[in-house]
Coordinates of C-alpha atoms in Angstrom, one line a residue:
X15 CA 0.2 0.5 0.2
X16 CA 0.7 3.6 -0.6
X17 CA -0.4 6.8 1.6
X18 CA 0.7 10.1 -0.4
X19 CA 0.4 14.0 1.3
X20 CA 0.9 17.0 -0.5
X21 CA -0.4 20.6 1.0
X22 CA 0.5 23.6 -1.0
X23 CA -2.5 25.1 1.7
X24 CA -2.5 25.4 4.6
X25 CA -5.7 26.0 7.8
X26 CA -5.5 29.6 8.2
X27 CA -8.3 29.4 11.5
X28 CA -5.0 26.3 12.4
X29 CA -2.1 28.3 11.9
X30 CA -3.2 32.1 10.9
X31 CA -0.9 33.5 7.3
X32 CA 2.0 31.0 6.5
X33 CA 3.8 30.6 3.1
X34 CA 1.5 29.3 -0.1
X35 CA 4.3 26.1 -1.5
X36 CA 3.7 25.3 -4.7
X37 CA 5.0 21.7 -5.8
X38 CA 3.9 20.2 -3.3
X39 CA 0.4 18.6 -4.9
X40 CA 2.2 17.5 -7.1
X41 CA 5.1 15.9 -5.7
X42 CA 2.1 13.5 -3.6
X43 CA 0.5 13.0 -7.6
X44 CA 4.2 12.8 -9.4
X45 CA 5.2 10.0 -6.3
X46 CA 1.7 8.7 -6.5
X47 CA 2.3 7.9 -9.9
X48 CA 5.3 7.0 -9.2
X49 CA 4.1 3.9 -7.3
X50 CA 1.2 3.0 -8.8
X51 CA 3.2 1.9 -12.2
X52 CA 5.1 -0.5 -9.1
X53 CA 2.2 -2.3 -8.2
X54 CA 0.6 -0.5 -4.8
X55 CA -3.2 -0.1 -3.7
X56 CA -2.4 3.9 -3.6
X57 CA -3.8 6.3 -1.8
X58 CA -3.5 10.5 -2.3
X59 CA -4.5 13.3 0.4
X60 CA -3.5 16.8 0.0
X61 CA -4.8 20.1 1.2
X62 CA -7.9 19.8 3.0
X63 CA -8.2 15.9 2.6
X64 CA -4.7 16.0 4.5
X65 CA -6.3 16.4 8.5
X66 CA -3.9 14.9 11.2
X67 CA -6.7 12.1 12.0
X68 CA -6.9 11.5 7.7
X69 CA -3.1 10.9 8.2
X70 CA -3.3 9.4 11.3
X71 CA -6.6 7.1 9.6
X72 CA -5.1 6.5 6.8
X73 CA -1.4 4.9 8.0
X74 CA -3.4 2.8 11.0
X75 CA -5.8 1.4 8.0
X76 CA -2.1 0.3 6.9
X77 CA -1.1 -0.9 9.9
X78 CA -3.8 -3.2 10.6
X79 CA -4.4 -4.4 6.7
X80 CA -0.4 -5.2 6.1
X81 CA 0.9 -8.0 7.2
X82 CA 4.7 -9.4 7.8
X83 CA 6.5 -9.1 3.9
X84 CA 4.4 -6.6 3.1
X85 CA 4.9 -3.2 1.9
X86 CA 3.7 0.4 3.1
X87 CA 5.1 3.6 1.3
X88 CA 5.0 6.6 2.5
X89 CA 5.5 10.4 1.1
X90 CA 5.3 14.2 2.6
X91 CA 5.5 17.3 1.0
X92 CA 4.8 20.1 2.7
X93 CA 5.8 22.5 5.7
X94 CA 8.1 20.9 8.0
X95 CA 8.0 22.3 11.9
X96 CA 9.5 21.9 15.2
X97 CA 8.3 21.8 18.7
X98 CA 9.6 22.4 22.2
X99 CA 11.1 18.9 23.3
X100 CA 8.1 18.1 26.2
X101 CA 9.5 14.4 27.4
X102 CA 13.6 15.1 27.0
X103 CA 14.2 12.7 23.8
X104 CA 16.1 15.0 21.6
X105 CA 19.2 16.6 22.0
X106 CA 19.0 19.8 20.9
X107 CA 15.5 20.6 22.9
X108 CA 13.2 20.1 19.9
X109 CA 11.2 17.6 17.8
X110 CA 10.5 17.6 14.4
X111 CA 6.5 17.4 13.0
X112 CA 5.1 18.0 9.7
X113 CA 2.8 20.5 9.1
X114 CA -1.0 19.2 8.0
X115 CA -4.0 20.6 7.2
X116 CA -5.3 21.4 10.9
X117 CA -2.3 21.1 13.3
X118 CA 1.0 19.6 13.1
X119 CA 2.6 15.8 13.9
X120 CA 5.1 15.2 15.6
X121 CA 7.7 12.3 14.8
X122 CA 7.0 10.8 18.0
X123 CA 3.1 9.7 17.0
X124 CA 4.7 9.0 14.1
X125 CA 6.5 6.7 15.6
X126 CA 4.1 5.4 17.6
X127 CA 1.9 4.8 14.4
X128 CA 5.4 2.6 13.2
X129 CA 4.8 0.4 16.4
X130 CA 1.5 -1.0 15.6
X131 CA 2.8 -2.9 12.4
X132 CA 3.2 -6.6 13.0
X133 CA 7.0 -8.0 12.6
X134 CA 8.3 -8.2 9.1
X135 CA 6.5 -5.4 7.3
X136 CA 8.7 -3.2 5.4
X137 CA 7.9 0.9 5.3
X138 CA 9.8 3.2 2.8
X139 CA 9.5 6.6 3.6
X140 CA 9.9 10.6 1.6
X141 CA 9.6 13.7 3.7
X142 CA 10.1 16.8 0.8
X143 CA 9.9 18.8 4.2
X144 CA 12.3 20.3 6.2
X145 CA 13.5 19.2 9.3
X146 CA 12.3 16.4 7.7
X147 CA 16.3 14.5 8.5
X148 CA 15.6 12.4 11.3
X149 CA 11.3 13.2 10.6
X150 CA 10.4 9.1 11.2
X151 CA 12.4 8.8 15.0
X152 CA 14.3 7.4 16.2
X153 CA 14.7 8.1 19.9
X154 CA 18.0 6.9 21.1
X155 CA 20.5 8.2 18.4
X156 CA 20.8 11.5 17.5
X157 CA 24.5 11.0 15.9
X158 CA 24.0 12.2 12.6
X159 CA 22.3 15.6 13.4
X160 CA 24.5 16.6 16.5
X161 CA 27.9 15.3 14.7
X162 CA 29.7 18.6 14.7
X163 CA 31.4 17.5 11.4
X164 CA 27.9 17.9 10.2
X165 CA 27.7 21.3 11.4
X166 CA 30.8 22.7 9.7
X167 CA 30.2 21.8 6.8
X168 CA 26.3 22.8 6.6
X169 CA 27.7 26.7 8.5
X170 CA 25.6 29.6 7.3
X171 CA 29.2 31.2 6.3
X172 CA 29.8 28.4 3.4
X173 CA 26.6 28.5 1.8
X174 CA 25.8 31.1 -0.7
X175 CA 22.8 33.0 -1.4
X176 CA 20.6 31.4 -2.7
X177 CA 18.8 31.6 -6.6
X178 CA 15.6 29.9 -6.1
X179 CA 13.6 29.8 -3.6
X180 CA 12.6 27.1 -1.0
X181 CA 9.7 25.0 0.2
X182 CA 10.6 26.2 4.3
X183 CA 8.8 25.6 8.0
X184 CA 9.5 26.4 11.2
X185 CA 11.6 28.7 13.0
X186 CA 13.5 28.2 16.4
X187 CA 11.1 30.5 18.9
X188 CA 12.7 33.9 18.6
X189 CA 12.4 34.2 15.1
X190 CA 16.4 33.0 14.0
X191 CA 16.5 30.2 11.2
X192 CA 17.8 27.1 12.7
X193 CA 21.5 26.7 12.4
X194 CA 22.9 26.1 8.9
X195 CA 20.4 27.4 6.3
X196 CA 21.1 28.8 3.4
X197 CA 21.1 32.7 3.2
X198 CA 16.8 33.9 3.6
X199 CA 16.7 38.0 2.6
X200 CA 16.2 40.3 5.2
X201 CA 12.5 41.1 6.1
X202 CA 11.6 44.7 4.9
X203 CA 11.4 47.5 7.7
X204 CA 7.1 47.2 6.8
X205 CA 6.6 43.7 7.6
X206 CA 9.1 43.9 10.3
X207 CA 7.1 46.2 12.6
X208 CA 3.7 44.2 11.9
X209 CA 5.2 40.9 13.2
X210 CA 8.7 40.8 14.5
X211 CA 9.0 37.5 13.5
X212 CA 6.7 37.3 10.3
X213 CA 9.1 36.0 7.5
X214 CA 7.5 38.2 4.3
X215 CA 6.7 36.1 1.0
X216 CA 10.1 35.5 -1.9
X217 CA 10.2 37.8 -4.5
X218 CA 10.0 36.4 -7.8
X219 CA 13.1 34.3 -8.6
X220 CA 13.9 33.9 -5.3
X221 CA 13.8 30.6 -3.5
X222 CA 10.5 29.0 -1.3
X223 CA 11.2 27.5 2.3
X224 CA 9.0 24.7 3.1
X225 CA 9.1 25.8 6.6
X226 CA 6.7 27.6 8.5
X227 CA 6.4 30.6 9.2
X228 CA 7.2 31.8 12.4
X229 CA 4.0 33.3 13.2
X230 CA 2.4 30.2 11.9
X231 CA 5.0 27.9 14.1
X232 CA 3.5 30.1 17.3
X233 CA -0.4 30.3 16.1
X234 CA -0.2 26.4 15.7
X235 CA 1.9 26.2 19.0
X236 CA -0.5 28.7 20.9
X237 CA -4.0 26.6 19.1
X238 CA -3.0 23.1 20.3
X239 CA 0.8 23.6 22.5
X240 CA -0.8 21.6 25.3
X241 CA -2.0 18.5 23.2
X242 CA 1.5 18.7 21.7
X243 CA 3.1 18.6 24.6
X244 CA 0.3 15.6 26.2
X245 CA 1.2 13.4 22.9
X246 CA 4.8 14.0 23.5
X247 CA 4.1 12.1 27.4
X248 CA 2.2 9.5 26.3
X249 CA 4.0 8.7 23.8
X250 CA 6.9 8.4 25.9
X251 CA 10.3 7.8 25.4
X252 CA 11.6 3.5 25.2
X253 CA 8.8 3.8 21.8
X254 CA 11.5 2.8 19.2
X255 CA 12.2 -1.0 20.9
X256 CA 8.2 -1.8 20.4
X257 CA 9.0 -1.4 16.7
X258 CA 9.1 -5.2 15.2
X259 CA 8.8 -3.2 11.4
X260 CA 11.4 -1.4 9.7
X261 CA 11.4 1.4 8.1
X262 CA 13.7 3.7 6.3
X263 CA 13.1 7.7 5.8
X264 CA 15.0 9.7 2.6
X265 CA 14.7 13.5 3.5
X266 CA 14.7 16.2 2.1
X267 CA 16.9 17.3 4.2
X268 CA 18.9 17.3 7.7
X269 CA 16.9 17.9 10.5
X270 CA 19.0 21.8 10.8
X271 CA 18.3 22.4 7.1
X272 CA 15.3 23.2 4.8
X273 CA 13.7 22.1 2.1
X274 CA 13.5 24.4 -1.3
X275 CA 9.9 24.1 -3.3
X276 CA 9.3 24.7 -6.9
X277 CA 6.5 25.8 -9.2
X278 CA 6.5 22.1 -10.7
X279 CA 7.9 19.6 -7.7
X280 CA 10.2 20.3 -5.2
X281 CA 13.7 20.0 -5.0
X282 CA 14.5 17.1 -3.4
X283 CA 11.5 15.1 -5.4
X284 CA 12.3 16.5 -8.7
X285 CA 16.2 14.9 -8.1
X286 CA 14.7 11.8 -6.9
X287 CA 12.2 11.2 -9.6
X288 CA 15.5 12.0 -12.5
X289 CA 18.1 9.9 -10.8
X290 CA 14.7 7.3 -10.8
X291 CA 14.7 8.0 -14.6
X292 CA 11.0 5.6 -15.0
X293 CA 12.9 2.6 -12.9
X294 CA 15.7 2.3 -14.9
X295 CA 17.4 2.5 -11.9
X296 CA 18.7 -0.3 -10.5
X297 CA 20.7 0.0 -7.2
X298 CA 20.0 -0.1 -3.6
X299 CA 18.5 2.4 -1.2
X300 CA 21.6 3.3 -0.1
X301 CA 22.6 3.2 -4.1
X302 CA 19.6 5.5 -4.3
X303 CA 20.3 8.0 -1.8
X304 CA 23.4 8.9 -2.1
X305 CA 23.4 9.3 -6.2
X306 CA 20.2 11.9 -5.0
X307 CA 22.5 13.7 -2.5
X308 CA 25.1 14.1 -4.8
X309 CA 23.1 15.7 -8.0
X310 CA 21.3 18.4 -4.4
X311 CA 23.4 21.8 -3.3
X312 CA 25.5 22.2 -0.3
X313 CA 22.7 24.0 1.5
X314 CA 20.4 20.2 0.6
X315 CA 21.5 16.4 2.0
X316 CA 18.6 14.6 2.0
X317 CA 19.1 12.0 5.1
X318 CA 19.2 8.4 5.4
X319 CA 17.5 7.2 8.6
X320 CA 16.7 3.4 9.5
X321 CA 15.2 3.0 13.2
X322 CA 12.6 -0.1 13.5
X323 CA 13.5 -3.9 12.9
X324 CA 17.1 -3.6 11.2
X325 CA 16.3 -5.5 8.4
X326 CA 19.7 -5.4 6.1
X327 CA 17.3 -7.6 2.7
X328 CA 15.2 -4.6 2.6
X329 CA 17.9 -2.2 2.7
X330 CA 19.7 -4.8 -0.1
X331 CA 16.5 -3.8 -2.5
X332 CA 16.2 -1.7 -5.8
X333 CA 13.7 0.5 -4.5
X334 CA 10.3 0.3 -4.3
X335 CA 9.8 -2.9 -4.5
X336 CA 6.8 -4.8 -3.6
X337 CA 8.7 -8.2 -3.1
X338 CA 10.1 -9.4 -0.1
X339 CA 14.2 -10.3 -1.1
X340 CA 17.0 -9.0 -2.5
X341 CA 17.2 -10.4 -5.9
X342 CA 13.7 -9.4 -6.4
X343 CA 11.6 -12.4 -7.9
X344 CA 8.5 -12.9 -6.8
X345 CA 7.5 -14.6 -2.9
X346 CA 4.3 -15.6 -2.0
X347 CA 4.7 -13.3 0.8
X348 CA 1.9 -11.2 0.4
X349 CA -1.2 -11.1 -0.7
X350 CA -1.5 -8.4 -4.2
X351 CA -2.6 -8.1 -7.2
X352 CA -1.9 -5.9 -10.2
X353 CA -2.9 -4.7 -13.6
X354 CA -3.1 -2.1 -15.7
X355 CA -2.9 2.1 -14.9
X356 CA -4.8 3.1 -18.3
X357 CA -7.0 1.3 -21.4
X358 CA -8.5 1.6 -24.5
X359 CA -11.9 0.1 -24.9
X360 CA -10.7 -1.5 -28.3
X361 CA -7.4 -3.3 -26.2
X362 CA -8.4 -6.8 -25.1
X363 CA -9.4 -7.9 -22.4
X364 CA -6.5 -6.8 -19.0
X365 CA -3.8 -9.4 -17.4
X366 CA -3.4 -9.3 -13.8
X367 CA 0.0 -10.6 -12.1
X368 CA -1.7 -12.1 -8.7
X369 CA 0.2 -13.2 -5.7
X370 CA -2.6 -14.6 -3.5
X371 CA -0.1 -14.8 -0.2
X372 CA -0.1 -18.0 2.0
X373 CA -3.2 -19.6 0.0
X374 CA -2.4 -21.4 -2.4
X375 CA -5.2 -20.5 -4.8
X376 CA -7.4 -17.3 -5.5
X377 CA -10.7 -15.6 -7.0
X378 CA -11.1 -11.9 -8.7
X379 CA -13.2 -9.5 -8.9
X380 CA -14.0 -6.3 -11.1
X381 CA -16.2 -3.5 -10.8
X382 CA -17.0 -0.4 -12.7
X383 CA -18.3 0.7 -8.7
X384 CA -15.9 0.2 -6.1
X385 CA -18.4 0.3 -3.2
X386 CA -20.2 -3.2 -4.6
X387 CA -16.7 -4.7 -2.5
X388 CA -18.3 -4.1 0.7
X389 CA -20.4 -6.8 0.6
X390 CA -21.8 -6.3 3.8
X391 CA -23.7 -3.1 2.2
X392 CA -24.2 -3.8 -0.6
X393 CA -28.4 -4.9 -1.5
X394 CA -30.4 -7.9 -3.5
X395 CA -30.0 -6.6 -6.8
X396 CA -27.0 -3.6 -7.2
X397 CA -24.7 -6.3 -8.0
X398 CA -25.4 -6.5 -11.9
X399 CA -23.0 -8.2 -14.5
X400 CA -23.1 -4.7 -16.4
X401 CA -21.5 -3.6 -13.3
X402 CA -19.5 -6.3 -10.9
X403 CA -18.0 -9.4 -11.5
X404 CA -16.8 -12.7 -9.6
X405 CA -14.3 -15.4 -10.9
X406 CA -16.4 -17.7 -8.5
X407 CA -19.5 -17.2 -10.1
X408 CA -18.6 -19.7 -12.9
X409 CA -15.5 -21.1 -12.1
X410 CA -13.5 -22.8 -9.5
X411 CA -11.0 -21.2 -7.7
X412 CA -7.4 -20.5 -9.9
X413 CA -4.0 -20.9 -9.2
X414 CA -1.8 -19.5 -10.4
X415 CA 0.7 -15.7 -11.4
X416 CA -1.6 -14.6 -13.7
X417 CA -5.2 -13.8 -14.5
X418 CA -7.3 -13.1 -18.0
X419 CA -10.2 -11.5 -17.1
X420 CA -12.6 -13.4 -19.4
X421 CA -13.7 -11.3 -23.1
X422 CA -17.4 -11.4 -22.2
X423 CA -16.7 -10.0 -18.8
X424 CA -14.4 -7.3 -20.8
X425 CA -17.7 -6.5 -23.3
X426 CA -19.7 -5.9 -20.2
X427 CA -17.6 -3.8 -18.3
X428 CA -15.6 -2.2 -20.9
X429 CA -18.3 0.8 -21.5
X430 CA -17.8 1.9 -17.5
X431 CA -15.0 5.6 -17.5
X432 CA -13.2 3.0 -14.3
X433 CA -12.4 -0.6 -13.3
X434 CA -11.8 -1.6 -9.5
X435 CA -10.3 -4.8 -9.1
X436 CA -9.4 -7.5 -6.8
X437 CA -8.6 -10.4 -4.8
X438 CA -9.2 -13.5 -2.5
X439 CA -7.7 -16.2 -1.5
X440 CA -8.4 -19.4 -0.1
X441 CA -6.6 -22.3 0.6
X442 CA -8.8 -24.8 -1.1
X443 CA -9.8 -25.1 -4.7
X444 CA -13.7 -25.6 -3.3
X445 CA -14.1 -23.8 -0.6
X446 CA -13.1 -20.4 1.2
X447 CA -11.1 -22.5 4.3
X448 CA -8.5 -19.0 5.2
X449 CA -10.0 -16.3 3.1
X450 CA -8.5 -12.8 2.6
X451 CA -9.1 -10.4 0.3
X452 CA -6.3 -7.4 -0.8
X453 CA -8.4 -4.6 -0.7
X454 CA -11.0 -5.3 2.6
X455 CA -14.6 -4.5 2.3
X456 CA -14.9 -1.2 3.7
X457 CA -11.9 -0.2 2.8
X458 CA -13.0 0.1 -1.3
X459 CA -11.6 2.8 -1.7
X460 CA -8.2 1.5 -2.1
X461 CA -8.9 -0.7 -4.5
X462 CA -6.7 -1.1 -7.7
X463 CA -8.3 1.1 -10.4
X464 CA -7.9 0.8 -14.9
X465 CA -9.1 4.3 -16.2
X466 CA -10.8 3.7 -19.5
X467 CA -10.7 5.9 -22.9
X468 CA -11.6 5.3 -26.2
X469 CA -15.1 4.7 -28.1
X470 CA -18.3 4.8 -25.5
X471 CA -19.0 1.0 -25.7
X472 CA -22.8 -0.2 -24.5
X473 CA -23.0 -4.2 -23.0
X474 CA -26.8 -4.3 -24.1
X475 CA -24.3 -3.9 -28.6
X476 CA -25.5 -6.6 -31.1
X477 CA -22.1 -9.0 -31.9
X478 CA -21.3 -7.9 -35.6
X479 CA -23.2 -10.3 -37.4
X480 CA -21.0 -12.9 -39.8
X481 CA -22.1 -10.9 -43.2
X482 CA -19.5 -13.8 -45.3
X483 CA -23.1 -14.3 -47.7
X484 CA -22.2 -10.9 -49.0
X485 CA -19.3 -12.2 -50.9
X486 CA -20.9 -15.4 -52.3
X487 CA -20.0 -16.5 -48.8
X488 CA -22.2 -18.5 -45.9
X489 CA -22.6 -16.8 -42.8
X490 CA -24.3 -17.5 -39.5
X491 CA -26.1 -15.5 -37.0
X492 CA -26.5 -16.4 -33.5
X493 CA -27.9 -14.3 -29.7
X494 CA -25.0 -12.0 -28.8
X495 CA -24.7 -12.4 -24.7
X496 CA -27.0 -15.3 -22.9
X497 CA -27.8 -16.2 -19.0
X498 CA -25.6 -20.1 -18.3
X499 CA -29.1 -20.9 -17.2
X500 CA -30.7 -20.5 -20.9
X501 CA -32.1 -22.6 -22.7
X502 CA -29.6 -24.0 -25.5
X503 CA -29.1 -21.3 -28.7
X504 CA -30.3 -21.8 -31.6
X505 CA -28.4 -20.2 -34.8
X506 CA -29.7 -19.3 -38.7
X507 CA -27.5 -20.3 -40.9
X508 CA -27.2 -18.7 -44.7
X509 CA -25.5 -21.7 -46.7
X510 CA -25.0 -19.3 -49.9
X511 CA -25.9 -21.8 -52.4
X512 CA -24.3 -24.8 -50.8
X513 CA -26.2 -27.8 -50.1
X514 CA -24.5 -28.9 -47.6
X515 CA -23.0 -27.3 -44.0
X516 CA -22.0 -28.1 -40.2
X517 CA -21.6 -25.6 -37.8
X518 CA -18.3 -25.4 -34.9
X519 CA -18.2 -23.7 -31.9
X520 CA -16.1 -23.0 -29.7
X521 CA -14.1 -21.1 -26.0
X522 CA -10.8 -20.1 -28.1
X523 CA -11.0 -19.5 -31.5
X524 CA -8.4 -20.4 -32.0
X525 CA -9.1 -23.9 -32.5
X526 CA -10.3 -23.7 -35.4
X527 CA -7.5 -24.1 -36.7
X528 CA -6.0 -26.3 -33.8
X529 CA -7.6 -29.3 -33.2
X530 CA -4.4 -30.6 -30.7
X531 CA -5.6 -28.4 -28.4
X532 CA -9.8 -29.4 -28.7
X533 CA -11.3 -31.3 -25.7
X534 CA -15.4 -31.9 -25.3
X535 CA -15.3 -29.2 -22.7
X536 CA -13.4 -26.5 -25.4
X537 CA -14.7 -27.3 -29.0
X538 CA -17.7 -29.2 -29.9
X539 CA -18.2 -29.6 -34.1
X540 CA -21.7 -30.7 -35.4
X541 CA -19.6 -32.6 -38.6
X542 CA -18.3 -34.9 -34.8
X543 CA -22.0 -36.9 -34.1
X544 CA -24.3 -35.9 -37.4
X545 CA -25.1 -36.2 -40.8
X546 CA -24.7 -32.2 -42.4
X547 CA -26.8 -29.8 -41.8
X548 CA -29.3 -28.9 -44.7
X549 CA -31.8 -26.0 -43.2
X550 CA -31.3 -23.2 -42.7
X551 CA -31.6 -23.1 -38.5
X552 CA -29.7 -24.9 -35.6
X553 CA -29.7 -25.8 -31.8
X554 CA -26.9 -26.2 -30.1
X555 CA -27.4 -30.1 -28.2
X556 CA -28.2 -29.2 -24.8
X557 CA -25.7 -31.4 -23.8
X558 CA -22.5 -29.7 -25.7
X559 CA -24.0 -26.6 -24.3
X560 CA -23.6 -27.3 -20.6
X561 CA -19.9 -28.4 -21.4
X562 CA -19.3 -24.7 -23.1
X563 CA -20.8 -22.3 -21.2
X564 CA -18.7 -22.4 -17.9
X565 CA -16.0 -20.7 -20.3
X566 CA -17.9 -17.1 -20.6
X567 CA -17.4 -16.8 -24.2
X568 CA -18.1 -19.4 -26.9
X569 CA -17.2 -18.2 -30.7
X570 CA -18.3 -20.2 -33.8
X571 CA -18.9 -20.4 -37.1
X572 CA -20.3 -22.2 -40.5
X573 CA -18.6 -24.5 -43.3
X574 CA -20.4 -25.4 -46.5
X575 CA -19.1 -28.5 -49.3
X576 CA -20.6 -29.4 -52.1
X577 CA -20.3 -33.0 -51.2
X578 CA -22.9 -34.9 -49.2
X579 CA -20.3 -37.7 -48.6
X580 CA -17.1 -35.4 -48.3
X581 CA -15.6 -32.0 -48.4
X582 CA -15.7 -30.9 -52.1
X583 CA -15.4 -27.0 -52.8
X584 CA -15.2 -26.6 -48.8
X585 CA -15.8 -23.2 -47.5
X586 CA -16.1 -21.4 -44.7
X587 CA -17.7 -18.0 -43.0
X588 CA -14.6 -17.2 -40.6
X589 CA -10.7 -18.5 -41.8
X590 CA -8.8 -20.5 -39.7
X591 CA -6.6 -18.5 -38.9
X592 CA -9.2 -15.3 -38.0
X593 CA -11.2 -17.2 -35.3
X594 CA -11.6 -14.9 -32.8
X595 CA -12.5 -12.3 -34.8
X596 CA -15.8 -15.1 -35.2
X597 CA -18.8 -13.7 -33.9
X598 CA -19.1 -15.2 -30.3
X599 CA -22.1 -15.5 -27.9
X600 CA -21.0 -13.5 -24.3
X601 CA -22.2 -15.6 -21.6
X602 CA -22.9 -14.7 -17.7
X603 CA -23.5 -16.4 -14.9
X604 CA -26.5 -17.9 -13.5
X605 CA -28.3 -15.4 -11.3
X606 CA -28.7 -18.0 -8.9
X607 CA -25.2 -18.6 -8.7
X608 CA -23.9 -14.9 -7.8
X609 CA -24.0 -15.2 -3.9
X610 CA -22.1 -18.0 -3.2
X611 CA -19.2 -15.9 -2.4
X612 CA -19.1 -15.0 2.1
X613 CA -18.0 -11.7 3.2
X614 CA -14.7 -11.0 3.6
X615 CA -13.4 -9.4 7.1
X616 CA -12.0 -5.9 7.3
X617 CA -9.4 -5.7 7.8
X618 CA -8.3 -9.4 6.1
X619 CA -6.9 -11.4 9.0
X620 CA -3.2 -13.1 7.4

């Protein structure tokens, strides 16, 4: 799972006036796109959506859902600040914060949230904000931030005036910037007179920093100072020993630095994306950090920081890897499904990568309305063939690492703008033992999805009729869609002047050409057990219908001959090599069979 937080704006009633940032929502969008491309189930919280309660709830939901071997990818872009340390765990007397929409989130709170994750979960956090060097929070170790060498390296005297603006947040009390920041231009006299701690907005061409203006910081502390102190004391000083998950933080800067904003992305995020190179980067996390650091100015030095359980295998992986081993080979340790992000309605049905977790079998569900995953709150009749499909409705449970959507289902659902999907896994091929789902029912809004484009189609659109007769070739037509419990279909035949005909039906058009893969459950031809046809109608035998209907799609064609006992002048309505262009019937599940899946628990428990 991934969560992407971006705040260009803060609540004025909570912070008073504050510097408005430009690139933070862009950062959240960029990181969400990266995460989706890597197979994460993504969630985005920006501006007024990104309240402290909403962020805590999102991270807590992840803690309740993810299991050993799973991964949380968390990104934050916005103002970073500091508050006075109330529990004595900070060598510099300050706790780092994220400035969420309604209040600051203290690094102690993040640390407490990490303790909710079970052992074996991997957490990657990217923080593009000021004072973000150890916002992931290791209570007992502050060697890097306190290093004399670091203070000397980033002393204000060694830094040239910035030429661009950066994303700054909070100052220390007293209105002076933290040590080791870049030169900040002097405030006009009028601004200082209005508020001695107020930093005027940057002029064109100057850097905007992602730090909270001192007046905004003061306003937040005045409003929430008691809460901040209470939270620090309740959480306590030794929580790091309770963290069983493994956390990697790559931050936008050191604790005593400021992070630069930008009209596109922040400087840190922009550099990270450049190094990532659309997936071209192949090193591990430490190499990733170093490559970013090498391209950053001396005024802003991204930090690499770990907390929780040591996990060398995690650190040795290529960044954003979902699997749990350093060689990046798939392992069955988590439950997930990934598919294409976008498709055209004219495309062939999508194929999905599947990991059933600890169970050997899985089912697949897809819908145009994500809320239909919430089994307990779906009324009778709300799920229809045109808005929902579960593979359990017309086939046994699946195994393996891929799932391809049946053509008939794709034809019914692709009229929607978005399709949401998930898998469930079980320990048995026909039962529901140890059932769990990749997206819990009540978290349906987190399900991965496909955005559809291209000419809209209707689920009721008729299939094209074989028009061979127009060119002197035989033709055949039949129903475009049926339910599996309907009576066997009938077909109309035009022999185009030939005296005799045969009909062939198959669950895969390729079987018209390839007889090596034919079985009774995927192919039937009238020449197998009857005389040649002479009429203009053919009724499929009930036994054939019952064998082929579960496949969901039945292709058909007609062939003609001029000989009652042979194949003289044999002609077909659809050539062998064009089998999948033959007319077909889309077969939906029986209505009585669509209610057999058990409700999933939220969150799903391994």
